[in-house]
Coordinates of C-alpha atoms and ligand atoms in Angstrom, one line a residue:
M1 CA 64.2 149.0 -90.5
N2 CA 64.9 151.6 -93.1
N3 CA 67.6 151.0 -95.6
T4 CA 67.5 147.3 -95.1
K5 CA 69.5 145.4 -97.6
W6 CA 68.6 141.9 -98.8
W7 CA 72.0 140.6 -97.9
Q8 CA 71.5 141.5 -94.2
T9 CA 68.7 139.0 -93.9
A10 CA 70.3 136.5 -96.2
V11 CA 72.0 133.1 -95.8
I12 CA 74.7 132.3 -98.3
Y13 CA 75.7 128.9 -99.5
Q14 CA 79.2 128.4 -100.9
I15 CA 79.6 126.0 -103.8
Y16 CA 83.1 124.7 -104.8
P17 CA 82.0 123.5 -108.2
R18 CA 84.7 121.0 -108.8
S19 CA 83.4 119.0 -105.9
F20 CA 79.7 119.7 -105.8
Q21 CA 78.0 117.5 -108.4
D22 CA 79.2 115.9 -111.6
S23 CA 76.5 115.5 -114.3
D24 CA 78.5 114.0 -117.1
G25 CA 80.7 111.3 -115.5
D26 CA 84.1 113.0 -116.0
G27 CA 84.7 113.0 -112.2
I28 CA 84.6 116.8 -112.0
G29 CA 81.6 118.7 -110.7
D30 CA 79.9 121.1 -113.2
L31 CA 77.3 123.7 -113.8
R32 CA 74.6 121.3 -114.9
G33 CA 75.2 119.4 -111.6
I34 CA 74.5 122.6 -109.7
I35 CA 71.3 123.3 -111.8
N36 CA 70.2 119.7 -111.0
R37 CA 70.6 120.4 -107.2
L38 CA 68.7 123.7 -107.1
D39 CA 65.7 122.0 -105.6
Y40 CA 67.8 120.8 -102.7
L41 CA 69.2 124.3 -102.1
E42 CA 65.7 125.8 -102.2
Q43 CA 64.6 123.3 -99.6
L44 CA 67.5 124.3 -97.4
G45 CA 66.2 127.8 -97.7
I46 CA 69.3 129.7 -98.7
T47 CA 69.2 133.2 -100.4
A48 CA 72.3 133.1 -102.5
I49 CA 75.1 130.9 -103.8
W50 CA 78.7 132.1 -103.6
L51 CA 80.2 130.2 -106.6
S52 CA 83.9 129.6 -106.3
P53 CA 85.5 130.3 -109.7
V54 CA 84.0 128.8 -112.8
Y55 CA 86.0 130.8 -115.3
K56 CA 88.5 129.3 -117.9
S57 CA 91.5 128.1 -116.0
P58 CA 94.4 125.7 -116.3
N59 CA 93.6 124.7 -112.7
D60 CA 97.0 125.2 -111.1
D61 CA 94.9 126.4 -108.1
N62 CA 91.5 124.9 -109.0
G63 CA 90.2 127.9 -110.8
Y64 CA 91.8 130.6 -108.7
D65 CA 94.1 131.0 -111.6
I66 CA 92.0 132.5 -114.4
S67 CA 93.0 132.6 -118.0
N68 CA 89.7 134.2 -119.3
Y69 CA 87.3 136.0 -117.0
Q70 CA 84.5 135.9 -119.6
E71 CA 84.6 132.3 -120.5
I72 CA 83.5 129.2 -118.5
M73 CA 86.0 126.4 -117.7
S74 CA 85.3 123.7 -120.2
E75 CA 85.0 120.9 -117.6
F76 CA 82.3 122.9 -115.9
G77 CA 80.2 123.6 -119.0
T78 CA 79.4 126.6 -121.3
M79 CA 78.3 130.2 -120.9
E80 CA 74.8 129.0 -121.9
D81 CA 74.9 126.7 -118.8
M82 CA 76.0 129.7 -116.7
D83 CA 73.2 131.9 -118.0
E84 CA 70.7 129.1 -117.4
L85 CA 72.0 128.7 -113.8
I86 CA 71.6 132.4 -113.1
E87 CA 68.1 132.3 -114.5
R88 CA 66.9 129.1 -112.9
A89 CA 68.3 130.1 -109.5
K90 CA 66.5 133.5 -109.8
L91 CA 63.2 131.6 -110.3
R92 CA 63.8 130.2 -106.8
N93 CA 64.8 133.6 -105.4
I94 CA 68.4 132.4 -105.2
R95 CA 71.1 134.9 -106.4
I96 CA 74.5 133.9 -107.8
I97 CA 77.5 135.6 -106.3
M98 CA 80.6 135.3 -108.4
D99 CA 84.1 134.9 -107.1
L100 CA 86.2 137.8 -108.2
V101 CA 89.9 136.8 -108.5
V102 CA 91.7 140.0 -109.6
N103 CA 94.8 140.1 -107.4
H104 CA 96.4 137.8 -110.0
T105 CA 95.6 135.9 -113.2
S106 CA 96.8 132.6 -114.6
D107 CA 100.1 132.6 -116.4
E108 CA 98.0 131.4 -119.3
H109 CA 95.9 134.6 -119.4
P110 CA 96.5 136.4 -122.8
W111 CA 97.6 139.5 -120.9
F112 CA 100.5 137.5 -119.3
I113 CA 101.3 135.7 -122.4
E114 CA 101.8 139.1 -124.1
A115 CA 103.5 140.6 -121.1
R116 CA 106.1 137.9 -121.1
K117 CA 107.0 138.6 -124.7
G118 CA 109.3 141.5 -123.6
K119 CA 109.9 144.7 -121.9
D120 CA 108.3 146.8 -124.7
N121 CA 105.1 144.8 -124.9
P122 CA 102.0 146.9 -124.3
Y123 CA 100.8 144.4 -121.7
R124 CA 104.2 144.3 -119.8
N125 CA 103.0 146.8 -117.3
Y126 CA 99.8 144.8 -116.5
Y127 CA 102.1 142.7 -114.2
I128 CA 104.8 143.5 -111.7
W129 CA 108.4 143.2 -113.0
R130 CA 111.6 144.0 -111.3
D131 CA 115.3 143.7 -112.1
P132 CA 117.4 141.3 -110.0
V133 CA 119.2 142.7 -106.9
N134 CA 122.7 141.5 -106.4
G135 CA 122.1 138.8 -108.9
G136 CA 119.1 137.4 -107.0
V137 CA 115.5 138.1 -106.1
P138 CA 114.4 141.8 -105.7
N139 CA 113.5 141.4 -102.1
S140 CA 112.3 138.8 -99.5
L141 CA 108.6 138.8 -100.2
R142 CA 107.3 135.2 -99.9
S143 CA 104.5 133.4 -101.7
T144 CA 101.6 132.0 -99.6
F145 CA 102.3 128.8 -101.4
S146 CA 105.9 128.5 -100.2
G147 CA 109.2 130.0 -101.5
S148 CA 110.0 133.4 -102.9
A149 CA 107.2 135.5 -104.4
W150 CA 109.5 136.4 -107.3
E151 CA 109.9 134.2 -110.3
F152 CA 112.8 134.7 -112.8
D153 CA 111.9 135.2 -116.4
E154 CA 114.9 134.0 -118.5
A155 CA 113.9 135.8 -121.6
S156 CA 113.9 139.3 -120.2
G157 CA 116.2 138.8 -117.2
Q158 CA 113.6 140.2 -114.9
Y159 CA 111.5 138.8 -112.1
Y160 CA 107.7 138.9 -111.8
L161 CA 105.7 138.9 -108.6
H162 CA 103.4 136.1 -107.6
L163 CA 102.0 136.2 -104.0
F164 CA 100.5 132.8 -104.7
S165 CA 101.8 130.1 -107.1
R166 CA 104.3 131.0 -109.9
R167 CA 101.5 130.3 -112.3
Q168 CA 99.4 133.1 -110.6
P169 CA 101.3 136.3 -111.5
D170 CA 100.1 139.4 -109.6
L171 CA 98.3 142.1 -111.6
N172 CA 99.7 145.6 -111.4
W173 CA 96.8 147.6 -109.9
E174 CA 98.8 150.8 -110.1
N175 CA 98.2 150.6 -113.9
S176 CA 94.9 152.3 -114.6
K177 CA 94.4 150.1 -117.6
V178 CA 94.3 147.1 -115.4
R179 CA 91.7 148.6 -113.2
Q180 CA 89.6 149.6 -116.2
E181 CA 89.8 146.0 -117.5
V182 CA 88.6 144.8 -114.1
W183 CA 85.7 147.2 -114.1
D184 CA 84.7 146.2 -117.6
M185 CA 84.8 142.5 -116.7
M186 CA 82.7 143.1 -113.5
N187 CA 80.1 145.0 -115.6
F188 CA 79.9 142.1 -118.0
W189 CA 78.9 139.9 -115.1
L190 CA 76.6 142.5 -113.5
D191 CA 74.8 142.8 -116.9
K192 CA 74.1 139.1 -116.7
G193 CA 72.2 139.7 -113.4
V194 CA 74.6 138.2 -110.9
G195 CA 73.9 138.9 -107.2
G196 CA 77.3 140.2 -106.3
F197 CA 81.0 139.3 -105.8
R198 CA 83.1 137.6 -103.3
M199 CA 86.5 139.3 -103.7
D200 CA 89.5 137.0 -103.4
V201 CA 92.4 138.4 -101.3
I202 CA 91.1 141.9 -102.1
D203 CA 93.2 143.4 -99.3
L204 CA 96.3 142.7 -101.4
V205 CA 95.5 144.9 -104.5
G206 CA 97.0 148.0 -103.0
K207 CA 100.4 146.4 -102.4
I208 CA 103.7 148.3 -102.7
P209 CA 106.1 145.4 -103.4
D210 CA 109.2 147.5 -103.2
Q211 CA 108.4 148.3 -99.6
E212 CA 107.3 144.7 -99.0
I213 CA 103.8 146.0 -98.2
T214 CA 101.2 143.5 -99.4
G215 CA 98.0 143.8 -97.3
N216 CA 96.2 147.1 -96.7
G217 CA 98.3 149.2 -99.0
P218 CA 97.7 153.0 -99.0
K219 CA 95.6 153.1 -102.2
L220 CA 93.5 150.0 -101.4
H221 CA 90.4 152.0 -100.3
E222 CA 90.6 154.5 -103.1
Y223 CA 90.6 151.6 -105.6
L224 CA 87.6 150.0 -103.9
Q225 CA 85.7 153.3 -103.9
D226 CA 86.4 153.6 -107.6
M227 CA 85.3 150.0 -108.2
N228 CA 82.1 150.7 -106.3
R229 CA 81.4 153.8 -108.4
E230 CA 82.3 152.2 -111.7
T231 CA 80.6 148.9 -111.3
F232 CA 78.3 147.5 -108.6
G233 CA 77.4 150.7 -106.9
K234 CA 74.5 151.1 -109.2
H235 CA 73.2 147.6 -108.5
D236 CA 71.5 146.0 -105.5
V237 CA 74.2 143.4 -104.9
L238 CA 76.2 141.8 -102.1
T239 CA 80.0 142.3 -102.0
V240 CA 82.2 140.6 -99.6
G241 CA 86.0 141.0 -99.4
E242 CA 88.3 138.2 -98.3
T243 CA 90.5 140.1 -95.9
W244 CA 93.0 138.0 -93.8
G245 CA 94.3 139.9 -90.9
A246 CA 91.5 142.5 -90.8
T247 CA 90.7 144.1 -87.4
P248 CA 87.3 145.6 -86.6
E249 CA 88.8 149.0 -87.3
V250 CA 90.0 147.9 -90.7
A251 CA 86.7 146.1 -91.4
K252 CA 84.8 149.3 -90.9
L253 CA 86.9 151.0 -93.6
Y254 CA 85.6 148.4 -96.0
S255 CA 82.0 148.1 -94.9
D256 CA 80.9 151.4 -93.3
P257 CA 77.9 152.2 -95.7
D258 CA 79.0 155.9 -95.7
R259 CA 82.3 155.0 -97.4
N260 CA 80.7 153.3 -100.5
E261 CA 83.0 150.3 -100.6
L262 CA 81.8 146.7 -99.8
S263 CA 78.8 145.2 -98.0
M264 CA 81.0 143.2 -95.6
V265 CA 84.3 141.4 -95.3
F266 CA 85.4 137.9 -94.2
Q267 CA 87.6 138.4 -91.2
F268 CA 89.7 135.4 -90.0
E269 CA 90.7 136.3 -86.5
H270 CA 88.8 133.3 -85.0
I271 CA 90.2 131.0 -87.6
G272 CA 93.7 131.7 -86.5
L273 CA 93.2 130.8 -82.9
D274 CA 94.6 127.3 -83.2
Q275 CA 97.8 128.5 -84.9
Q276 CA 101.0 129.1 -83.0
D277 CA 102.0 132.8 -82.5
G278 CA 104.5 133.7 -85.2
G279 CA 104.0 130.3 -86.9
E280 CA 102.3 129.3 -90.1
K281 CA 98.8 127.8 -90.4
W282 CA 100.5 124.3 -90.2
D283 CA 102.0 125.1 -86.8
L284 CA 99.3 123.9 -84.5
K285 CA 98.2 124.7 -81.0
P286 CA 95.0 123.7 -79.2
L287 CA 92.0 126.0 -79.3
D288 CA 91.3 128.0 -76.1
V289 CA 87.5 128.4 -76.1
S290 CA 87.6 131.5 -74.0
E291 CA 89.7 133.2 -76.7
L292 CA 87.2 132.1 -79.3
K293 CA 84.4 133.7 -77.2
Q294 CA 86.3 136.9 -76.8
V295 CA 87.1 137.2 -80.5
L296 CA 83.7 136.5 -81.7
A297 CA 82.0 138.7 -79.1
K298 CA 84.4 141.5 -80.1
W299 CA 83.4 141.3 -83.7
Q300 CA 79.7 141.1 -82.8
T301 CA 79.8 144.4 -80.9
E302 CA 82.6 146.5 -82.4
L303 CA 81.3 147.0 -85.9
G304 CA 78.2 148.8 -84.5
N305 CA 76.4 150.5 -87.3
A306 CA 79.5 151.1 -89.3
G307 CA 79.8 147.7 -90.8
W308 CA 78.3 144.2 -91.1
N309 CA 79.6 140.8 -90.1
S310 CA 80.0 137.8 -92.2
L311 CA 79.6 134.6 -90.1
F312 CA 81.4 131.4 -91.0
W313 CA 83.3 128.4 -89.8
N314 CA 84.2 126.8 -93.1
N315 CA 85.2 127.5 -96.6
H316 CA 87.2 125.7 -99.3
D317 CA 90.5 126.7 -97.7
L318 CA 89.7 125.6 -94.2
P319 CA 89.3 122.2 -92.5
R320 CA 85.8 121.0 -91.6
I321 CA 84.8 122.7 -88.3
V322 CA 83.3 119.5 -86.8
S323 CA 86.7 117.7 -87.2
R324 CA 88.6 120.8 -86.2
W325 CA 87.0 122.0 -83.0
G326 CA 84.2 119.5 -82.5
D327 CA 84.1 115.7 -82.4
D328 CA 83.7 114.0 -85.7
K329 CA 83.2 110.6 -84.2
Q330 CA 81.0 110.0 -81.2
Y331 CA 79.4 113.4 -81.1
R332 CA 79.6 114.3 -84.8
V333 CA 75.9 115.1 -85.1
Q334 CA 75.6 117.0 -81.8
S335 CA 78.8 119.0 -82.4
S336 CA 77.9 119.8 -86.0
K337 CA 74.6 121.2 -84.8
M338 CA 76.3 123.1 -81.9
F339 CA 78.4 125.0 -84.4
A340 CA 75.4 125.8 -86.5
I341 CA 73.3 127.0 -83.6
L342 CA 76.0 129.1 -82.2
L343 CA 76.8 130.8 -85.5
H344 CA 73.4 131.2 -87.1
L345 CA 71.9 133.0 -84.1
M346 CA 74.6 135.7 -84.1
K347 CA 74.3 139.0 -85.8
G348 CA 75.6 139.1 -89.4
T349 CA 75.2 137.2 -92.6
P350 CA 75.9 133.4 -92.2
Y351 CA 77.8 131.5 -94.9
I352 CA 77.4 127.7 -95.2
Y353 CA 80.1 125.8 -97.1
Q354 CA 78.8 122.8 -99.1
G355 CA 78.6 119.6 -97.0
E356 CA 78.6 121.5 -93.7
E357 CA 74.9 121.3 -93.6
I358 CA 75.0 117.5 -93.7
G359 CA 77.8 117.1 -91.2
M360 CA 80.6 116.2 -93.6
T361 CA 84.1 115.6 -92.0
N362 CA 87.8 115.9 -92.8
Y363 CA 89.4 113.1 -94.7
P364 CA 92.9 112.2 -93.4
I365 CA 95.6 111.0 -95.9
Q366 CA 98.5 108.7 -95.3
E367 CA 100.8 109.8 -98.1
I368 CA 101.4 113.1 -99.9
S369 CA 100.6 111.4 -103.2
E370 CA 96.9 111.5 -102.1
A371 CA 97.0 115.3 -101.9
Q372 CA 95.7 117.5 -104.8
D373 CA 96.1 121.0 -103.3
I374 CA 99.0 123.1 -104.4
E375 CA 99.4 124.8 -101.1
T376 CA 99.7 121.5 -99.3
I377 CA 102.0 119.9 -101.8
N378 CA 104.4 122.9 -101.9
M379 CA 104.5 123.1 -98.1
Y380 CA 105.2 119.4 -97.9
Q381 CA 108.2 119.6 -100.2
E382 CA 109.5 122.7 -98.5
R383 CA 109.3 121.2 -95.1
I384 CA 110.8 117.9 -96.1
A385 CA 113.8 119.8 -97.5
E386 CA 114.0 121.7 -94.2
G387 CA 114.2 118.4 -92.3
Y388 CA 110.8 118.2 -90.7
A389 CA 109.6 114.6 -89.9
K390 CA 107.2 113.3 -92.6
E391 CA 104.7 112.1 -90.0
D392 CA 104.5 115.6 -88.5
I393 CA 103.9 117.2 -91.8
I394 CA 101.2 114.7 -92.7
H395 CA 99.6 115.3 -89.3
S396 CA 99.5 119.1 -90.0
I397 CA 98.0 118.4 -93.4
N398 CA 95.3 116.2 -91.9
V399 CA 94.4 118.9 -89.4
K400 CA 94.6 122.0 -91.6
G401 CA 95.0 121.0 -95.3
R402 CA 92.6 122.4 -97.9
D403 CA 91.7 119.1 -99.5
N404 CA 89.8 118.2 -96.3
A405 CA 86.9 120.5 -97.3
R406 CA 87.2 119.8 -101.0
T407 CA 86.3 116.1 -101.1
P408 CA 83.2 115.6 -103.2
V409 CA 79.8 116.3 -101.7
Q410 CA 78.2 113.1 -100.4
W411 CA 74.7 112.9 -101.9
D412 CA 73.6 109.3 -101.2
H413 CA 75.0 105.8 -100.4
S414 CA 75.6 104.8 -104.0
P415 CA 79.2 104.5 -105.3
N416 CA 81.2 107.7 -104.9
G417 CA 78.4 109.0 -102.8
G418 CA 76.4 109.9 -105.9
F419 CA 78.9 112.6 -106.8
T420 CA 80.0 111.0 -110.1
T421 CA 79.5 107.9 -112.1
G422 CA 83.2 108.2 -113.2
E423 CA 86.5 108.5 -111.3
P424 CA 86.3 111.4 -108.9
W425 CA 89.1 114.0 -109.2
L426 CA 89.7 113.8 -105.5
H427 CA 88.9 110.9 -103.2
V428 CA 85.4 110.7 -101.8
N429 CA 85.3 110.3 -98.0
P430 CA 84.6 106.6 -97.3
N431 CA 82.1 107.6 -94.6
Y432 CA 79.6 108.6 -97.4
K433 CA 77.4 105.6 -96.7
E434 CA 76.6 107.0 -93.3
I435 CA 77.0 110.7 -94.0
N436 CA 75.0 111.8 -97.0
M437 CA 72.3 114.2 -98.1
E438 CA 69.7 111.5 -98.7
A439 CA 70.1 110.1 -95.2
N440 CA 70.0 113.6 -93.8
L441 CA 66.7 114.5 -95.5
K442 CA 65.0 111.4 -94.2
D443 CA 66.0 111.9 -90.6
P444 CA 64.1 114.7 -88.9
D445 CA 66.9 115.0 -86.3
S446 CA 69.6 115.4 -88.9
V447 CA 72.2 118.1 -89.2
F448 CA 70.4 119.2 -92.4
H449 CA 67.1 119.8 -90.6
C450 CA 68.9 121.8 -87.9
Y451 CA 70.4 124.1 -90.6
R452 CA 67.0 124.4 -92.4
K453 CA 65.3 125.4 -89.2
L454 CA 68.0 127.9 -88.3
I455 CA 67.6 129.6 -91.7
E456 CA 63.8 129.7 -91.2
L457 CA 64.3 131.2 -87.8
R458 CA 66.3 134.0 -89.3
K459 CA 63.6 134.6 -91.9
N460 CA 60.8 134.8 -89.4
N461 CA 62.5 136.6 -86.4
P462 CA 63.9 140.1 -86.7
I463 CA 65.7 139.6 -83.4
V464 CA 68.1 137.1 -85.2
V465 CA 69.0 139.7 -87.8
W466 CA 68.9 142.9 -85.9
G467 CA 69.1 142.1 -82.2
D468 CA 71.9 143.4 -80.0
F469 CA 74.5 140.9 -78.8
E470 CA 75.9 140.4 -75.3
L471 CA 78.3 137.7 -74.2
L472 CA 77.7 136.1 -70.8
T473 CA 81.0 136.3 -69.1
R474 CA 80.4 134.6 -65.7
V475 CA 80.3 131.1 -67.0
P476 CA 83.0 128.4 -67.3
D477 CA 85.5 128.7 -70.1
Q478 CA 84.0 126.0 -72.3
V479 CA 80.5 127.3 -72.1
F480 CA 79.6 129.9 -74.8
M481 CA 76.5 131.8 -73.9
Y482 CA 75.1 135.0 -75.3
F483 CA 72.0 137.2 -75.3
R484 CA 70.3 138.7 -78.3
R485 CA 67.9 141.5 -77.5
Y486 CA 65.4 143.3 -79.8
E487 CA 62.3 145.4 -79.1
G488 CA 61.8 144.1 -75.6
E489 CA 62.5 140.4 -76.5
T490 CA 65.5 138.5 -75.3
W491 CA 66.9 135.2 -76.5
L492 CA 69.6 133.3 -74.8
V493 CA 71.9 131.0 -76.8
T494 CA 73.9 128.4 -75.0
A495 CA 76.6 126.0 -76.2
N496 CA 78.7 123.6 -74.3
F497 CA 81.9 123.5 -76.2
S498 CA 83.1 120.2 -74.7
R499 CA 82.7 116.5 -74.7
E500 CA 82.0 116.6 -71.0
A501 CA 78.6 117.2 -69.5
T502 CA 78.5 120.1 -67.1
T503 CA 76.1 121.9 -64.6
L504 CA 75.8 125.6 -64.3
E505 CA 74.1 127.8 -61.7
L506 CA 72.8 131.0 -63.3
P507 CA 69.8 132.1 -61.1
E508 CA 70.2 135.7 -62.2
T509 CA 69.5 134.8 -65.8
G510 CA 65.8 134.7 -65.1
Q511 CA 63.0 132.4 -66.3
A512 CA 63.1 130.5 -69.5
G513 CA 60.1 130.9 -71.8
E514 CA 59.7 129.4 -75.2
F515 CA 62.3 126.8 -76.3
I516 CA 63.4 127.8 -79.8
I517 CA 65.9 125.2 -81.1
G518 CA 68.4 122.7 -79.7
N519 CA 70.5 119.6 -80.4
Y520 CA 69.1 117.5 -77.6
T521 CA 65.6 116.9 -76.4
R522 CA 65.1 118.5 -73.0
D523 CA 62.1 118.9 -70.8
D524 CA 62.9 122.3 -69.4
V525 CA 65.6 125.0 -69.1
D526 CA 66.2 125.7 -65.4
F527 CA 68.8 128.3 -64.9
K528 CA 69.2 127.5 -61.2
Q529 CA 70.5 124.1 -62.1
L530 CA 71.4 124.0 -65.8
Q531 CA 72.7 120.6 -66.9
L532 CA 74.4 120.6 -70.3
Q533 CA 75.1 117.4 -72.3
P534 CA 78.3 117.0 -74.4
Y535 CA 78.3 119.6 -77.1
E536 CA 74.7 120.6 -76.2
A537 CA 73.5 123.8 -77.7
F538 CA 70.1 125.5 -77.6
A539 CA 68.3 128.8 -77.8
V540 CA 65.5 129.9 -75.5
K541 CA 63.4 133.0 -75.3
L542 CA 63.4 134.5 -71.8
A543 CA 60.1 134.9 -70.1
Ligands
TEU1 O1 92.8 132.5 -100.4 C1 93.7 133.4 -99.9 C2 94.7 132.8 -99.0 O2 95.6 133.5 -98.5 C3 94.7 131.4 -98.8 O3 95.6 130.8 -99.7 C4 95.0 131.1 -97.4 O4 96.1 131.7 -97.0 C5 95.2 129.7 -97.2 O5 94.6 128.9 -98.1 C6 94.7 129.4 -95.8 O6 94.6 128.1 -95.7 C7 92.2 132.8 -101.6 C8 91.4 131.6 -102.0 O7 90.3 131.5 -101.1 C9 92.2 130.4 -102.2 O8 91.5 129.3 -102.5 C10 93.2 130.7 -103.3 O9 94.1 129.7 -103.4 C11 94.0 132.0 -103.0 O10 93.1 133.1 -102.6 C12 94.6 132.5 -104.3 O11 93.7 132.9 -105.2

């Protein structure tokens, strides 16, 4: 393939540093902890680490509220540690992808501290200020973390915009000085040799607050083209935009190579399938597997050559997929592997979220006092005030809350799962004695070894990276089957998305050849009478 980019053949591993590995006993993960685990990541076979924010932050939103983009959060370590991480990872051919959070800063960022000093301050226009309307908020924009997106500033009698917490004021991207500050900061990191950027809610930076336009504003793509030209365009890096609500058409605007914007985006269409229409993420509905198949197949085929998919089930904002759409009890191992096989043999760049590769699960809470996440806590208070029943809110939190994925990584069966010798900042899931990295490494049939093998398959088989995708439609709803085809070779991937066994008759599919990977041992694959076990998944080359 001409023009092949390293990130097209890559597998990315997301680290949420606060929860990954503590090295100094303060109960908070840190950079040294990551450095100490590079051997493990090398063994897994990943190409790059997406590092959730490690910058200086008062942690109103665990680092997504940055008070200095060029300093490291003291709990995580120092800039020397960061340089060492970049360097030591590079020795293992692992690149570090930074989280770029530039829709907003912390309210403790010096720019905001200045801006707040008054209407004439030179930094005032770095943020978005509006006069009251009829003695109240300028308009009805809402914060993702509950309540109005406008916060009143007593001193100046104006409101400032915050699409997330009130401690995350939105930057004013219409101000060219703000954009220049961002480019300079990105170049600072590029000069350190980072492997790229994951761009937090980048679809919001072209907002027009007065028209209540937040996502996909008219200048968004102009800004990204400027960014590309002024910063990473000269470097061989991966850039991935977080774009809630993107359609394939929109995704192509970002990732068509001819447009010189980003490598790819995270789209969330599949992620929203268990949410009620018109509701919020907390308003649940059961997943319809046939919808999931349609959505994923659409993304597989529609980007064509004018874009590139990112593939993921999990991140630090989402519940664990095995608990969400699989079975985290009886069939935990099987269903964890099913999700892995299904996703990693699709076209695109797979992302693994820490702990996914060892089959970690959600951790239900009983009381809101156990929650740490600002989104969860704010929603709880808002819904209590609106009269929702406490049990219903707690149920939604246990299904969808962000703390589920943020519990510390379970390394071994020692106290706190080997995450820390101190008091962990967030409860460790008590199932760590059974589910941990060490146990996974020892067991050749573990979830870990399935992920390791999938990564290896991608490295050694161009069909996984480049093959065409075709969904099999004439199968029962709960069975997800697709073909990959490349240079005369065909693979068939099968997943039984159900706790029930089932039998299929698919004589037209042809003859199975080499068995590639699966989550059950099986003697053969007979398409005339294909018996699938609960959550069974496998890939086979067709003869
Ligand atoms: O997330 C964007 C975002 O919109 C999420 O808040 C999302 O709506 C919600 O969590 C879904 O459950 C990004 C980061 O990934 C998130 O961690 C930050 O809190 C947020 O931006 C603000 O920076």
